[in-house]
Amino acid sequence: MSLSAAPPDYLARLNPEQRQAVETLDGPLLVLAGAGTGKTSVLTTRFAHLLMTGRARPWQVLAVTFTNKAAREMRERVAAILGQTAEGLWLGTFHALCARMLRRHAELVGLKSNFTILDTDDQMRLLKQIMEAAGGIDTKRWPAAGLMAVIQRWKDRGLTPARITPAEDSDYANNRARSLYEAYQRRLVELNATDFGDLLLHMAEILRSHPDVLADYHRSFRYILVDEYQDTNLVQYLWLRLLAQHEDPARRNICCVGDDDQSIYSWRGAEIENILRFEKDFPGARIVRLESNYRSTKPILAAAAGLIAKNAGRLGKTLRPGRKDAEGEKVRVVSLWDSEEEARMVGERIEQAQRRGHPLSQCAILVRAGFQTRSFEERLITLGLPYRVVGGLKFYERAEIRDAMAYLRVLHQPADDLAFERIVNTPKRGLGDSGLRALATLARAEQIPLARAAERITEADALKPKPRTALRELMQGFARWRQVNETEGHVVAAATLLDESGYTDMWKADRSPEAPGRLDNLKELLRAMGDYASLAGFLDHVALVMETDENAEAERVQLMTLHAAKGLEFDTVFLPGWEEGLFPSQRSLDEGGDKALEEERRLAYVGITRARRTAIISHAANRRIYGNWTSAIPSRFLDELPEEAISREGQSTQRSNRLAETPSVFTGAQGLLARRPRLTEVNPWDQRERPPRATSLAKGERVFHEKFGYGTINDIDEDRLDITFDHTGAKRVLDRFVRKASEV
């Protein structure tokens, strides 16, 4: 490949820190790249610089990223600097590069070079077969998904079955996890297959056990570049360290770019210690700090810096504004009375910004937990503001919510066959394909709903004893839950249903990282139900929410978790729910202690530094939990923000201690309801949300409804109003739920 002289601006675009990171080519280098400091530009320019100066040929540089998107971007930027596409690059994700290597050396782990990489479904099916063949395992108590999570953690730590020590072992499945892992790995080899975790595990093991292979790669790669080093897990760290620790110290040319202040993925195996011990792993390593931030204003950077300085486990750096228009408004900390007022505040400020010409796509709502999105989704729908949930499904589209809604639909309307089909074998009740076919055949023959057919079929011998008993218990349960709905209300009925049906137990037994979030979403569903007088009213509301416009319009408010926001930036960022137990997460603190607290603080730092111009943090004094209110304590992180960088807004939260104390949903309630409220219970503060019945309303008058927004009265029938709402069309509502627009 013939490379021309470097363009004159190819290094001139860099600031002194960035240029130092690009031109320090010999020996180990750690580039501590703060948020918004041009990390990608440095990494790609360094790659191109190695080629432009002749220090390496394209195939002599190993460049590792975490995502395919980052790899594509690096490839394109390098080609732009070179003026041509570089061929033969070793550039890609950890998994892609290890798969490429493993195909060269597959026989060393008993595989052939044409091995298959199994997807998640195939992995799970294979593991279930292994568990069944082992015998004596209660798969309800020890589901395959839980065992897969244990095995993946071992693989993330570079542990083959033979390397698992007693300290690393697991008590899963009555201390049989290690033997099941061993059987699973044997079966993968027999199938000439790997899972994704094997790609790294096998290559790390090959490099550890075969010095000749390692020496060959030492000769091949003159330079190693690593992106997002703070997110590496132990097996990734081991693989990199083996490749980088050349026997000749002069050839240990590894450059890792990362930010210890943005290490937020420990829940998926990332180890912040990897970046903190870089100098120990590579004696004589140089550290270059990128501290000029080109994204955010001075107050935003000051708030973030003051917060993250409270962490002890960091290498230390201080962001400073690099943009010319760095002056800006202070970070706003808004104190609100309750979570509903918080959602209204966010919606109103987005509406105001839109009227000023602010693009909706540059407004982001970043939440700590997925269940928080519901209240904001509903508020945005009410205001007619399009939105999208980034990195996840909208609240009512999530699988666990759809399952729960199907249960509730059957509870309300037993003839709902579509809903019944969804839940009759969820969780598993032993109804195989033949049992489901028998049920459907009886329903068609008798022209009766599936639920009625289920009652009938349990009286005969068409099913085996186990599924017949399970189905009978389900149908008896529905009869019981309908009675609870009549006597204690729909919130208690829903909580009882989800508990007694085994649905919540199914997710409690699930050991996957997503399971706790699914349980939180179910709790949030019960909270939402508390806003409605009946089950029918709630189901109607959800049907309305699900009928929102889903066209391809690009201008949408961005709604996501803080974890999903990493790497993104927006002009205006809302950071709601900064309360103890919610943020920092009580579950994280219970499991990880001080180490988890520091990661929660890093997550807060990531949230603040997503904002270019405006950052609005909010917390509420009270949150509704299953129809009742509970006090909320402001997050400790609010006290750690430097006063000179923030402005405080909103009323005092001291009134919150006047509320009757109830168990907090964030402190580890055993069931979906720590305390099941009866609909007759009335919180004294609820009066502020239920205005007195409206009087002297007239046709043609403008009114406001809390859920549907502004509208015009078309007709009045005693206490019922026919209203055409501006954003949601014609509705019939009770007059007590509207106010005159002039009074809002």
Short mmCIF file of N, CA, C and O in Angstrom, two decimals, residues 585-700:
data_model
loop_
_atom_site.label_atom_id
_atom_site.label_comp_id
_atom_site.label_asym_id
_atom_site.label_seq_id
_atom_site.Cartn_x
_atom_site.Cartn_y
_atom_site.Cartn_z
N SER A 585 -29.36 3.55 43.79
CA SER A 585 -30.25 2.40 43.90
C SER A 585 -30.00 1.63 45.18
O SER A 585 -28.86 1.25 45.47
N GLN A 586 -31.06 1.42 45.94
CA GLN A 586 -30.91 0.66 47.19
C GLN A 586 -30.48 -0.78 46.92
O GLN A 586 -29.68 -1.35 47.66
N ARG A 587 -30.99 -1.35 45.83
CA ARG A 587 -30.61 -2.73 45.51
C ARG A 587 -29.11 -2.81 45.25
O ARG A 587 -28.42 -3.72 45.72
N SER A 588 -28.58 -1.84 44.51
CA SER A 588 -27.14 -1.84 44.23
C SER A 588 -26.34 -1.67 45.51
O SER A 588 -25.32 -2.35 45.71
N LEU A 589 -26.78 -0.78 46.40
CA LEU A 589 -26.05 -0.56 47.64
C LEU A 589 -26.08 -1.80 48.52
O LEU A 589 -25.09 -2.15 49.16
N ASP A 590 -27.24 -2.48 48.57
CA ASP A 590 -27.35 -3.69 49.38
C ASP A 590 -26.40 -4.78 48.87
O ASP A 590 -25.84 -5.55 49.66
N GLU A 591 -26.23 -4.86 47.56
CA GLU A 591 -25.42 -5.92 46.98
C GLU A 591 -23.94 -5.57 46.93
O GLU A 591 -23.09 -6.45 47.05
N GLY A 592 -23.63 -4.28 46.76
CA GLY A 592 -22.23 -3.92 46.52
C GLY A 592 -21.59 -2.97 47.50
O GLY A 592 -20.39 -2.71 47.40
N GLY A 593 -22.36 -2.41 48.44
CA GLY A 593 -21.78 -1.53 49.45
C GLY A 593 -21.12 -0.29 48.89
O GLY A 593 -21.61 0.32 47.93
N ASP A 594 -19.98 0.09 49.46
CA ASP A 594 -19.29 1.32 49.06
C ASP A 594 -18.85 1.29 47.60
O ASP A 594 -18.86 2.32 46.92
N LYS A 595 -18.44 0.13 47.13
CA LYS A 595 -18.03 0.01 45.73
C LYS A 595 -19.21 0.33 44.80
O LYS A 595 -19.04 1.03 43.78
N ALA A 596 -20.39 -0.15 45.16
CA ALA A 596 -21.58 0.12 44.36
C ALA A 596 -21.96 1.59 44.43
O ALA A 596 -22.41 2.18 43.44
N LEU A 597 -21.78 2.21 45.60
CA LEU A 597 -22.09 3.63 45.74
C LEU A 597 -21.23 4.46 44.79
O LEU A 597 -21.72 5.40 44.16
N GLU A 598 -19.95 4.10 44.68
CA GLU A 598 -19.09 4.85 43.77
C GLU A 598 -19.53 4.67 42.33
O GLU A 598 -19.46 5.61 41.53
N GLU A 599 -20.00 3.48 41.97
CA GLU A 599 -20.50 3.30 40.61
C GLU A 599 -21.78 4.08 40.39
O GLU A 599 -21.98 4.65 39.30
N GLU A 600 -22.65 4.14 41.38
CA GLU A 600 -23.86 4.96 41.25
C GLU A 600 -23.48 6.43 41.05
O GLU A 600 -24.10 7.13 40.26
N ARG A 601 -22.45 6.87 41.75
CA ARG A 601 -22.00 8.26 41.60
C ARG A 601 -21.44 8.48 40.19
O ARG A 601 -21.65 9.54 39.58
N ARG A 602 -20.72 7.49 39.66
CA ARG A 602 -20.23 7.61 38.29
C ARG A 602 -21.38 7.67 37.30
O ARG A 602 -21.33 8.38 36.29
N LEU A 603 -22.45 6.95 37.61
CA LEU A 603 -23.63 6.98 36.75
C LEU A 603 -24.26 8.37 36.76
O LEU A 603 -24.72 8.87 35.72
N ALA A 604 -24.29 9.00 37.93
CA ALA A 604 -24.80 10.37 38.02
C ALA A 604 -23.92 11.32 37.22
O ALA A 604 -24.41 12.23 36.53
N TYR A 605 -22.62 11.11 37.29
CA TYR A 605 -21.66 11.92 36.53
C TYR A 605 -21.92 11.77 35.03
O TYR A 605 -21.92 12.75 34.27
N VAL A 606 -22.14 10.54 34.58
CA VAL A 606 -22.44 10.29 33.17
C VAL A 606 -23.71 11.05 32.77
O VAL A 606 -23.77 11.68 31.71
N GLY A 607 -24.73 11.00 33.63
CA GLY A 607 -25.98 11.69 33.31
C GLY A 607 -25.80 13.18 33.13
O GLY A 607 -26.28 13.77 32.16
N ILE A 608 -25.12 13.82 34.06
CA ILE A 608 -24.92 15.27 33.99
C ILE A 608 -24.12 15.65 32.74
O ILE A 608 -24.44 16.62 32.05
N THR A 609 -23.09 14.87 32.43
CA THR A 609 -22.22 15.22 31.30
C THR A 609 -22.81 14.86 29.95
O THR A 609 -22.15 15.08 28.92
N ARG A 610 -24.04 14.36 29.89
CA ARG A 610 -24.71 14.19 28.60
C ARG A 610 -25.23 15.54 28.08
O ARG A 610 -25.54 15.66 26.90
N ALA A 611 -25.36 16.53 28.96
CA ALA A 611 -26.00 17.80 28.60
C ALA A 611 -25.01 18.77 27.98
O ALA A 611 -23.92 18.99 28.52
N ARG A 612 -25.40 19.38 26.88
CA ARG A 612 -24.58 20.41 26.28
C ARG A 612 -24.84 21.78 26.91
O ARG A 612 -23.91 22.50 27.26
N ARG A 613 -26.12 22.13 27.03
CA ARG A 613 -26.45 23.49 27.47
C ARG A 613 -27.31 23.55 28.73
O ARG A 613 -27.14 24.44 29.55
N THR A 614 -28.23 22.61 28.87
CA THR A 614 -29.18 22.68 29.99
C THR A 614 -29.29 21.32 30.66
O THR A 614 -29.53 20.31 30.00
N ALA A 615 -29.10 21.31 31.98
CA ALA A 615 -29.29 20.09 32.77
C ALA A 615 -30.25 20.41 33.90
O ALA A 615 -30.05 21.37 34.64
N ILE A 616 -31.33 19.62 34.02
CA ILE A 616 -32.34 19.83 35.04
C ILE A 616 -32.49 18.55 35.86
O ILE A 616 -32.95 17.52 35.36
N ILE A 617 -32.06 18.61 37.11
CA ILE A 617 -32.18 17.49 38.03
C ILE A 617 -33.42 17.70 38.89
O ILE A 617 -33.68 18.82 39.34
N SER A 618 -34.20 16.65 39.12
CA SER A 618 -35.40 16.83 39.94
C SER A 618 -35.55 15.69 40.93
O SER A 618 -35.06 14.58 40.71
N HIS A 619 -36.22 16.00 42.02
CA HIS A 619 -36.56 14.97 43.00
C HIS A 619 -37.92 15.32 43.59
O HIS A 619 -38.33 16.49 43.61
N ALA A 620 -38.63 14.32 44.05
CA ALA A 620 -39.98 14.52 44.59
C ALA A 620 -40.00 14.14 46.06
O ALA A 620 -39.30 13.22 46.50
N ALA A 621 -40.80 14.87 46.83
CA ALA A 621 -40.92 14.58 48.25
C ALA A 621 -41.75 13.34 48.51
O ALA A 621 -41.62 12.70 49.55
N ASN A 622 -42.61 12.99 47.56
CA ASN A 622 -43.53 11.86 47.75
C ASN A 622 -43.68 11.09 46.45
O ASN A 622 -43.68 11.69 45.37
N ARG A 623 -43.81 9.79 46.57
CA ARG A 623 -44.09 8.96 45.40
C ARG A 623 -45.25 8.04 45.74
O ARG A 623 -45.35 7.53 46.85
N ARG A 624 -46.11 7.84 44.77
CA ARG A 624 -47.25 6.96 44.96
C ARG A 624 -46.80 5.51 44.85
O ARG A 624 -46.14 5.13 43.89
N ILE A 625 -47.14 4.72 45.84
CA ILE A 625 -46.79 3.31 45.83
C ILE A 625 -48.07 2.50 46.06
O ILE A 625 -48.64 2.53 47.14
N TYR A 626 -48.53 1.84 45.00
CA TYR A 626 -49.74 1.00 45.08
C TYR A 626 -50.95 1.78 45.61
O TYR A 626 -51.69 1.29 46.45
N GLY A 627 -51.11 3.01 45.13
CA GLY A 627 -52.28 3.77 45.53
C GLY A 627 -52.08 4.60 46.77
O GLY A 627 -52.91 5.45 47.07
N ASN A 628 -51.03 4.38 47.53
CA ASN A 628 -50.73 5.19 48.71
C ASN A 628 -49.50 6.04 48.44
O ASN A 628 -48.70 5.75 47.56
N TRP A 629 -49.33 7.08 49.25
CA TRP A 629 -48.15 7.93 49.13
C TRP A 629 -47.11 7.53 50.17
O TRP A 629 -47.44 7.13 51.28
N THR A 630 -45.85 7.63 49.78
CA THR A 630 -44.76 7.39 50.72
C THR A 630 -43.75 8.51 50.59
O THR A 630 -43.57 9.08 49.51
N SER A 631 -43.11 8.85 51.69
CA SER A 631 -42.12 9.92 51.69
C SER A 631 -40.88 9.49 50.92
O SER A 631 -40.52 8.33 50.90
N ALA A 632 -40.22 10.46 50.30
CA ALA A 632 -38.98 10.21 49.58
C ALA A 632 -37.92 11.19 50.08
O ALA A 632 -38.19 12.38 50.23
N ILE A 633 -36.74 10.70 50.33
CA ILE A 633 -35.65 11.52 50.84
C ILE A 633 -34.76 11.93 49.66
O ILE A 633 -34.40 11.09 48.84
N PRO A 634 -34.40 13.20 49.55
CA PRO A 634 -33.54 13.64 48.44
C PRO A 634 -32.24 12.83 48.40
O PRO A 634 -31.69 12.44 49.43
N SER A 635 -31.75 12.57 47.22
CA SER A 635 -30.52 11.81 47.04
C SER A 635 -29.33 12.51 47.69
O SER A 635 -29.21 13.73 47.66
N ARG A 636 -28.45 11.71 48.27
CA ARG A 636 -27.22 12.26 48.85
C ARG A 636 -26.38 12.98 47.78
O ARG A 636 -25.58 13.85 48.10
N PHE A 637 -26.58 12.59 46.51
CA PHE A 637 -25.81 13.22 45.44
C PHE A 637 -26.14 14.71 45.30
O PHE A 637 -25.30 15.49 44.85
N LEU A 638 -27.34 15.10 45.69
CA LEU A 638 -27.72 16.51 45.59
C LEU A 638 -26.88 17.37 46.54
O LEU A 638 -26.53 18.50 46.22
N ASP A 639 -26.55 16.82 47.70
CA ASP A 639 -25.72 17.56 48.65
C ASP A 639 -24.27 17.63 48.20
O ASP A 639 -23.49 18.46 48.70
N GLU A 640 -23.88 16.76 47.28
CA GLU A 640 -22.50 16.73 46.81
C GLU A 640 -22.25 17.64 45.62
O GLU A 640 -21.11 17.80 45.19
N LEU A 641 -23.30 18.22 45.07
CA LEU A 641 -23.15 19.15 43.95
C LEU A 641 -22.66 20.49 44.49
O LEU A 641 -23.20 21.00 45.47
N PRO A 642 -21.65 21.11 43.88
CA PRO A 642 -21.16 22.40 44.35
C PRO A 642 -22.21 23.50 44.19
O PRO A 642 -22.79 23.64 43.11
N GLU A 643 -22.48 24.24 45.26
CA GLU A 643 -23.54 25.24 45.24
C GLU A 643 -23.34 26.30 44.17
O GLU A 643 -24.30 26.82 43.60
N GLU A 644 -22.08 26.64 43.87
CA GLU A 644 -21.83 27.69 42.89
C GLU A 644 -22.21 27.27 41.47
O GLU A 644 -22.31 28.12 40.57
N ALA A 645 -22.43 25.95 41.25
CA ALA A 645 -22.74 25.46 39.91
C ALA A 645 -24.22 25.17 39.71
O ALA A 645 -24.63 24.83 38.60
N ILE A 646 -25.02 25.28 40.78
CA ILE A 646 -26.43 24.90 40.68
C ILE A 646 -27.34 26.03 41.15
O ILE A 646 -26.93 26.93 41.87
N SER A 647 -28.57 25.96 40.70
CA SER A 647 -29.62 26.84 41.21
C SER A 647 -30.77 25.96 41.65
O SER A 647 -31.12 25.00 40.95
N ARG A 648 -31.32 26.24 42.82
CA ARG A 648 -32.39 25.40 43.37
C ARG A 648 -33.74 26.05 43.13
O ARG A 648 -33.91 27.26 43.31
N GLU A 649 -34.70 25.23 42.72
CA GLU A 649 -36.05 25.70 42.45
C GLU A 649 -37.05 24.82 43.17
O GLU A 649 -36.76 23.67 43.48
N GLY A 650 -38.24 25.34 43.38
CA GLY A 650 -39.33 24.53 43.91
C GLY A 650 -39.53 24.69 45.38
O GLY A 650 -38.74 25.29 46.10
N GLN A 651 -40.65 24.11 45.85
CA GLN A 651 -41.06 24.26 47.23
C GLN A 651 -40.24 23.39 48.16
O GLN A 651 -39.60 22.44 47.75
N SER A 652 -40.26 23.71 49.42
CA SER A 652 -39.58 22.90 50.44
C SER A 652 -40.24 21.54 50.52
O SER A 652 -41.44 21.39 50.33
N THR A 653 -39.43 20.53 50.80
CA THR A 653 -39.97 19.17 50.91
C THR A 653 -40.20 18.76 52.35
O THR A 653 -40.39 17.60 52.64
N GLN A 654 -40.21 19.71 53.27
CA GLN A 654 -40.31 19.34 54.69
C GLN A 654 -41.67 18.75 55.03
O GLN A 654 -41.80 18.05 56.01
N ARG A 655 -42.68 19.05 54.21
CA ARG A 655 -44.00 18.52 54.53
C ARG A 655 -44.06 17.01 54.39
O ARG A 655 -44.98 16.39 54.88
N SER A 656 -43.08 16.43 53.71
CA SER A 656 -43.18 15.00 53.41
C SER A 656 -43.24 14.14 54.66
O SER A 656 -43.81 13.07 54.65
N ASN A 657 -42.67 14.62 55.78
CA ASN A 657 -42.68 13.77 56.97
C ASN A 657 -44.05 13.74 57.65
O ASN A 657 -44.24 13.03 58.62
N ARG A 658 -44.99 14.53 57.15
CA ARG A 658 -46.34 14.48 57.73
C ARG A 658 -47.14 13.32 57.17
O ARG A 658 -48.20 13.00 57.67
N LEU A 659 -46.65 12.70 56.12
CA LEU A 659 -47.38 11.59 55.53
C LEU A 659 -47.25 10.35 56.41
O LEU A 659 -46.23 10.12 57.04
N ALA A 660 -48.29 9.55 56.41
CA ALA A 660 -48.21 8.28 57.15
C ALA A 660 -47.12 7.41 56.55
O ALA A 660 -46.98 7.31 55.34
N GLU A 661 -46.30 6.83 57.42
CA GLU A 661 -45.18 6.04 56.92
C GLU A 661 -45.68 4.72 56.36
O GLU A 661 -46.51 4.04 56.95
N THR A 662 -45.17 4.39 55.19
CA THR A 662 -45.46 3.11 54.56
C THR A 662 -44.17 2.52 54.07
O THR A 662 -43.22 3.25 53.79
N PRO A 663 -44.08 1.19 53.94
CA PRO A 663 -42.84 0.59 53.46
C PRO A 663 -42.50 1.10 52.07
O PRO A 663 -43.37 1.25 51.23
N SER A 664 -41.23 1.37 51.82
CA SER A 664 -40.81 1.87 50.51
C SER A 664 -40.64 0.73 49.54
O SER A 664 -40.12 -0.31 49.87
N VAL A 665 -41.08 0.95 48.29
CA VAL A 665 -40.91 -0.06 47.27
C VAL A 665 -39.44 -0.27 46.94
O VAL A 665 -39.06 -1.28 46.38
N PHE A 666 -38.59 0.66 47.29
CA PHE A 666 -37.19 0.55 46.91
C PHE A 666 -36.33 -0.11 47.98
O PHE A 666 -35.12 -0.14 47.87
N THR A 667 -36.92 -0.61 49.06
CA THR A 667 -36.10 -1.18 50.12
C THR A 667 -36.30 -2.68 50.27
O THR A 667 -36.20 -3.22 51.35
N GLY A 668 -36.63 -3.34 49.15
CA GLY A 668 -36.60 -4.80 49.15
C GLY A 668 -37.85 -5.46 49.67
O GLY A 668 -37.78 -6.43 50.42
N ALA A 669 -39.04 -4.98 49.27
CA ALA A 669 -40.28 -5.62 49.68
C ALA A 669 -40.30 -7.05 49.15
O ALA A 669 -39.86 -7.33 48.04
N GLN A 670 -40.83 -7.98 49.93
CA GLN A 670 -40.77 -9.38 49.55
C GLN A 670 -41.71 -9.70 48.40
O GLN A 670 -41.38 -10.44 47.50
N GLY A 671 -42.90 -9.14 48.43
CA GLY A 671 -43.85 -9.40 47.36
C GLY A 671 -44.01 -8.18 46.49
O GLY A 671 -43.29 -7.21 46.63
N LEU A 672 -44.95 -8.23 45.58
CA LEU A 672 -45.21 -7.03 44.78
C LEU A 672 -45.80 -5.94 45.64
O LEU A 672 -45.67 -4.76 45.36
N LEU A 673 -46.46 -6.32 46.71
CA LEU A 673 -47.00 -5.33 47.63
C LEU A 673 -46.41 -5.55 49.01
O LEU A 673 -46.63 -6.57 49.63
N ALA A 674 -45.64 -4.58 49.47
CA ALA A 674 -45.17 -4.66 50.85
C ALA A 674 -46.35 -4.47 51.79
O ALA A 674 -46.40 -5.02 52.89
N ARG A 675 -47.30 -3.70 51.35
CA ARG A 675 -48.52 -3.49 52.12
C ARG A 675 -49.64 -3.29 51.12
O ARG A 675 -49.58 -2.41 50.29
N ARG A 676 -50.62 -4.15 51.13
CA ARG A 676 -51.68 -4.08 50.14
C ARG A 676 -52.74 -3.09 50.59
O ARG A 676 -53.45 -3.33 51.56
N PRO A 677 -52.87 -1.96 49.88
CA PRO A 677 -53.84 -0.95 50.30
C PRO A 677 -55.26 -1.34 49.90
O PRO A 677 -55.48 -1.93 48.87
N ARG A 678 -56.19 -0.98 50.74
CA ARG A 678 -57.60 -1.13 50.40
C ARG A 678 -58.05 0.17 49.77
O ARG A 678 -57.58 1.25 50.10
N LEU A 679 -59.01 0.06 48.85
CA LEU A 679 -59.45 1.27 48.17
C LEU A 679 -60.13 2.25 49.10
O LEU A 679 -60.27 3.42 48.80
N THR A 680 -60.55 1.78 50.28
CA THR A 680 -61.21 2.68 51.22
C THR A 680 -60.23 3.58 51.93
O THR A 680 -60.61 4.56 52.56
N GLU A 681 -58.91 3.22 51.87
CA GLU A 681 -57.92 4.05 52.53
C GLU A 681 -57.78 5.37 51.78
O GLU A 681 -57.70 5.39 50.56
N VAL A 682 -57.75 6.46 52.47
CA VAL A 682 -57.63 7.77 51.85
C VAL A 682 -56.45 8.50 52.46
O VAL A 682 -56.37 8.66 53.67
N ASN A 683 -55.54 8.91 51.63
CA ASN A 683 -54.41 9.70 52.10
C ASN A 683 -54.86 11.15 52.22
O ASN A 683 -55.50 11.69 51.31
N PRO A 684 -54.54 11.85 53.31
CA PRO A 684 -55.01 13.22 53.48
C PRO A 684 -54.52 14.16 52.40
O PRO A 684 -55.16 15.16 52.10
N TRP A 685 -53.39 13.85 51.78
CA TRP A 685 -52.86 14.75 50.76
C TRP A 685 -53.49 14.51 49.40
O TRP A 685 -53.24 15.25 48.46
N ASP A 686 -54.29 13.41 49.26
CA ASP A 686 -54.91 13.13 47.96
C ASP A 686 -55.91 14.20 47.57
O ASP A 686 -56.29 14.30 46.41
N GLN A 687 -56.40 14.99 48.53
CA GLN A 687 -57.40 15.99 48.20
C GLN A 687 -56.89 17.00 47.18
O GLN A 687 -57.65 17.56 46.41
N ARG A 688 -55.58 17.20 47.16
CA ARG A 688 -55.03 18.18 46.22
C ARG A 688 -55.09 17.67 44.78
O ARG A 688 -54.95 18.43 43.83
N GLU A 689 -55.33 16.34 44.61
CA GLU A 689 -55.35 15.79 43.27
C GLU A 689 -56.77 15.53 42.75
O GLU A 689 -56.95 15.25 41.59
N ARG A 690 -57.73 15.58 43.60
CA ARG A 690 -59.10 15.33 43.20
C ARG A 690 -59.90 16.61 43.43
O ARG A 690 -60.49 16.81 44.49
N PRO A 691 -59.88 17.52 42.45
CA PRO A 691 -60.57 18.79 42.63
C PRO A 691 -62.07 18.57 42.80
O PRO A 691 -62.61 17.56 42.36
N PRO A 692 -62.75 19.49 43.44
CA PRO A 692 -64.19 19.36 43.59
C PRO A 692 -64.87 19.35 42.23
O PRO A 692 -64.30 19.82 41.23
N ARG A 693 -66.07 18.82 42.23
CA ARG A 693 -66.80 18.71 40.97
C ARG A 693 -66.94 20.08 40.32
O ARG A 693 -67.27 21.06 40.96
N ALA A 694 -66.64 20.12 39.01
CA ALA A 694 -66.75 21.39 38.30
C ALA A 694 -68.21 21.83 38.20
O ALA A 694 -69.13 21.01 38.13
N THR A 695 -68.45 23.10 38.23
CA THR A 695 -69.81 23.65 38.14
C THR A 695 -69.89 24.68 37.03
O THR A 695 -68.88 25.18 36.55
N SER A 696 -71.10 24.96 36.61
CA SER A 696 -71.40 25.99 35.60
C SER A 696 -70.56 25.85 34.35
O SER A 696 -70.02 26.82 33.82
N LEU A 697 -70.44 24.58 33.89
CA LEU A 697 -69.76 24.36 32.62
C LEU A 697 -70.77 24.49 31.49
O LEU A 697 -71.96 24.17 31.65
N ALA A 698 -70.31 24.90 30.33
CA ALA A 698 -71.21 25.13 29.21
C ALA A 698 -70.61 24.56 27.94
O ALA A 698 -69.39 24.38 27.82
N LYS A 699 -71.48 24.25 26.99
CA LYS A 699 -71.00 23.79 25.69
C LYS A 699 -70.09 24.84 25.08
O LYS A 699 -70.32 26.04 25.21
N GLY A 700 -69.05 24.34 24.41
CA GLY A 700 -68.12 25.26 23.77
C GLY A 700 -67.04 25.79 24.68
O GLY A 700 -66.12 26.48 24.22
#
